[in-house]
Coordinates of C-alpha atoms in Angstrom, one line a residue:
M1 CA 83.7 -0.5 103.5
T2 CA 86.4 1.3 101.1
A3 CA 88.8 4.1 102.9
K4 CA 89.2 6.4 100.3
Q5 CA 92.5 6.4 98.9
N6 CA 94.0 10.3 99.4
N7 CA 92.1 11.9 102.4
H8 CA 92.4 15.7 102.8
V9 CA 91.8 16.7 107.0
L10 CA 91.8 19.8 109.3
V11 CA 94.6 19.5 111.9
I12 CA 93.7 21.7 114.6
T13 CA 96.5 23.2 117.8
G14 CA 96.1 25.8 120.5
G15 CA 96.6 26.3 124.1
H16 CA 99.6 24.2 124.7
D17 CA 102.9 24.2 122.7
F18 CA 104.7 21.9 121.3
Q19 CA 107.9 21.1 118.8
P20 CA 106.3 22.3 114.9
E21 CA 109.0 20.7 112.7
P22 CA 109.1 17.4 113.7
F23 CA 105.2 17.7 114.6
W24 CA 104.2 19.0 111.5
E25 CA 107.3 16.6 109.3
M26 CA 104.7 13.7 110.9
F27 CA 102.1 14.8 108.7
D28 CA 104.1 15.5 105.8
S29 CA 104.9 12.1 106.4
F30 CA 102.4 10.3 105.4
E31 CA 101.7 9.0 101.8
N32 CA 98.1 10.4 100.4
L33 CA 97.1 12.5 103.0
S34 CA 97.0 16.4 102.4
Y35 CA 95.8 18.4 105.4
E36 CA 95.6 22.1 106.6
A37 CA 96.6 23.4 109.2
E38 CA 94.4 26.1 111.5
T39 CA 94.8 27.3 115.7
F40 CA 91.6 28.0 118.1
P41 CA 90.6 30.1 118.4
N42 CA 90.3 30.3 114.0
A43 CA 89.5 26.5 113.9
F44 CA 85.8 27.4 114.9
Q45 CA 84.9 27.6 111.8
H46 CA 85.6 25.0 110.9
L47 CA 83.6 23.2 113.6
S48 CA 80.5 23.0 111.8
I49 CA 79.2 21.6 109.4
E50 CA 79.0 24.2 106.6
G51 CA 83.0 25.0 107.9
A52 CA 84.6 21.3 108.3
K53 CA 82.9 20.0 104.5
D54 CA 85.9 20.3 102.8
Y55 CA 87.6 17.3 105.2
D56 CA 87.3 14.5 106.1
A57 CA 88.1 14.3 109.7
L58 CA 89.1 17.1 112.0
V59 CA 92.8 15.8 114.0
F60 CA 92.7 17.9 117.1
Y61 CA 96.9 18.5 119.0
D62 CA 95.2 21.5 121.1
M63 CA 93.8 22.5 124.8
W64 CA 91.9 25.6 124.1
Q65 CA 89.2 25.9 127.0
E66 CA 86.7 28.7 125.4
I67 CA 84.3 28.8 124.3
T68 CA 80.8 30.3 123.3
P69 CA 77.6 28.4 123.7
A70 CA 76.3 29.0 120.2
Q71 CA 80.4 27.5 119.3
R72 CA 79.6 24.0 121.0
A73 CA 75.9 23.5 119.7
A74 CA 77.4 24.5 116.2
Y75 CA 80.2 21.4 116.7
V76 CA 77.4 19.1 118.4
E77 CA 75.2 19.9 115.8
L78 CA 78.3 18.7 112.9
L79 CA 78.5 15.7 115.0
N80 CA 75.6 14.6 115.0
H81 CA 76.0 15.2 111.7
G82 CA 78.9 13.4 111.5
V83 CA 82.5 13.5 110.7
G84 CA 85.7 12.0 111.4
I85 CA 87.2 12.4 115.0
V86 CA 91.0 12.2 115.5
S87 CA 92.3 13.6 119.5
L88 CA 95.8 13.6 120.4
H89 CA 97.9 13.6 123.9
H90 CA 97.0 17.0 125.5
A91 CA 92.9 17.7 123.7
L92 CA 91.6 15.3 126.1
I93 CA 92.0 18.2 128.2
S94 CA 89.9 20.7 126.5
F95 CA 86.6 22.3 127.3
R96 CA 87.8 21.6 130.4
E97 CA 84.2 23.9 132.1
W98 CA 82.2 22.1 129.1
D99 CA 80.4 18.4 130.3
E100 CA 79.8 17.6 127.1
F101 CA 82.4 17.1 125.3
N102 CA 83.8 14.6 127.4
R103 CA 81.1 12.7 126.4
I104 CA 82.2 13.6 123.2
V105 CA 86.0 12.7 123.3
G106 CA 85.2 9.6 125.8
G107 CA 86.8 10.2 128.5
V108 CA 88.3 13.4 130.9
W109 CA 90.6 14.3 133.6
T110 CA 89.6 14.8 136.9
T111 CA 93.4 16.1 138.2
G112 CA 96.1 18.3 138.1
E113 CA 99.5 18.8 137.4
N114 CA 101.3 16.0 139.4
T115 CA 99.6 13.1 137.1
V116 CA 102.4 13.6 134.6
R117 CA 105.8 12.7 134.0
H118 CA 107.9 13.6 131.3
D119 CA 110.8 11.2 129.2
V120 CA 109.0 7.7 130.5
R121 CA 109.8 4.5 128.7
Y122 CA 107.7 2.6 128.7
S123 CA 106.1 -1.0 126.9
V124 CA 102.2 0.1 125.3
K125 CA 99.4 -3.7 125.4
I126 CA 98.0 -3.4 122.1
A127 CA 95.2 -4.3 123.5
D128 CA 92.2 -5.2 120.2
P129 CA 94.7 -6.4 117.4
N130 CA 92.5 -6.8 114.4
H131 CA 90.5 -2.6 115.2
P132 CA 91.6 -1.0 111.4
V133 CA 92.9 1.6 113.6
T134 CA 96.4 -1.6 115.4
K135 CA 95.6 -3.0 112.5
G136 CA 99.8 -4.4 112.0
I137 CA 100.8 -3.2 115.1
A138 CA 102.9 -5.7 117.8
D139 CA 102.7 -3.8 121.9
F140 CA 106.0 -1.5 121.5
E141 CA 107.6 0.6 123.8
I142 CA 107.2 4.6 123.4
Q143 CA 109.4 7.7 125.2
D144 CA 107.0 10.3 126.2
E145 CA 104.9 12.1 128.4
T146 CA 102.2 9.8 130.6
Y147 CA 99.3 11.2 131.9
K148 CA 97.4 9.1 135.3
G149 CA 94.6 12.0 136.0
Y150 CA 92.2 10.9 133.5
T151 CA 88.9 8.5 133.5
V152 CA 87.3 6.9 131.0
D153 CA 84.2 5.7 129.6
P154 CA 83.2 2.7 130.6
K155 CA 80.9 2.0 127.3
V156 CA 84.2 3.6 124.2
H157 CA 86.0 0.0 122.7
V158 CA 89.5 0.2 124.1
L159 CA 92.2 0.2 121.9
L160 CA 95.7 0.1 124.0
R161 CA 96.8 -0.3 126.8
T162 CA 99.5 -0.1 129.4
E163 CA 100.8 -2.0 133.6
H164 CA 103.1 0.9 133.9
Q165 CA 102.8 2.5 137.3
D166 CA 103.1 6.5 135.9
S167 CA 100.5 6.2 133.6
A168 CA 96.8 5.0 133.7
P169 CA 96.0 1.9 132.2
V170 CA 94.0 3.1 129.5
L171 CA 95.7 5.3 126.3
G172 CA 93.4 5.5 123.6
W173 CA 89.9 4.5 122.8
T174 CA 87.3 4.1 119.9
H175 CA 83.2 4.8 120.4
R176 CA 80.9 7.5 118.1
Y177 CA 79.1 10.3 119.5
G178 CA 75.9 11.6 117.8
N179 CA 76.6 9.7 114.0
S180 CA 80.6 10.9 114.3
P181 CA 83.4 8.4 115.0
I182 CA 85.5 9.5 117.3
V183 CA 89.5 7.9 117.8
Y184 CA 91.4 9.0 120.9
I185 CA 96.0 8.5 120.9
Q186 CA 97.1 9.3 124.5
H187 CA 100.7 9.8 123.0
G188 CA 102.3 12.1 121.8
H189 CA 103.9 15.1 123.8
D190 CA 107.0 15.8 121.8
A191 CA 109.5 14.4 119.1
M192 CA 109.9 11.4 121.5
A193 CA 106.9 10.0 120.2
Y194 CA 105.8 11.9 117.2
G195 CA 109.0 10.1 115.4
N196 CA 107.8 6.7 116.7
P197 CA 106.9 4.2 114.3
N198 CA 103.8 3.1 115.2
Y199 CA 102.9 5.8 117.3
R200 CA 102.9 7.1 113.4
K201 CA 100.9 4.0 112.3
L202 CA 98.3 4.5 114.6
V203 CA 97.3 7.7 114.3
S204 CA 97.7 7.7 109.8
Q205 CA 95.4 4.6 110.2
A206 CA 93.0 6.6 113.3
I207 CA 92.5 9.3 110.3
R208 CA 92.0 6.8 107.5
W209 CA 89.5 4.7 110.1
V210 CA 87.4 7.7 111.3
A211 CA 87.8 9.2 107.4
A212 CA 86.7 5.4 106.2
S213 CA 84.2 5.5 108.8
T214 CA 82.1 8.6 108.0
D215 CA 82.3 8.0 104.0
A216 CA 78.4 7.7 102.1

């Protein structure tokens, strides 16, 4: 399967503050990739087969909660149809009242804010160095926010791990929901992460892989 030379993606935010200038600079740095930005709740217009047709992948960096039954149905229909999804950092904690979302993203937030630590420097281990998302990336260090309060579906394919005591052991994974490839990467709280070259490479390669995985 050959990836397209150029990918056009939609980056969705909303429900959580972030540092916009360094965040968007990271996306500006990706070669052969163009993007549009949208914020919830307006982003729901794109979470349907028709609404997502112009994008090769959707990137979620949100923590939005409200979602109607009709919006849930349209999103699941889109995923069954097939669109590449990359979810970053606090996107894991979106739609907490919708159980199906846990199966979509491949993990579930289970505890409160006391399991979050800021500005932690820790080592990331590449669990599968042969996967296209992690290819060419060796074990690395990052300074970022850690999460400890989530569990991961045992059926996902694990890409990233850590042994740090302030973090859950699994940091990144991929799986499929319907006909859509899904990648989740836990990193990405602020400029310290956005500027990490290994993180940038992970995000870029994740986007390209999920986009290629839905090519006909």
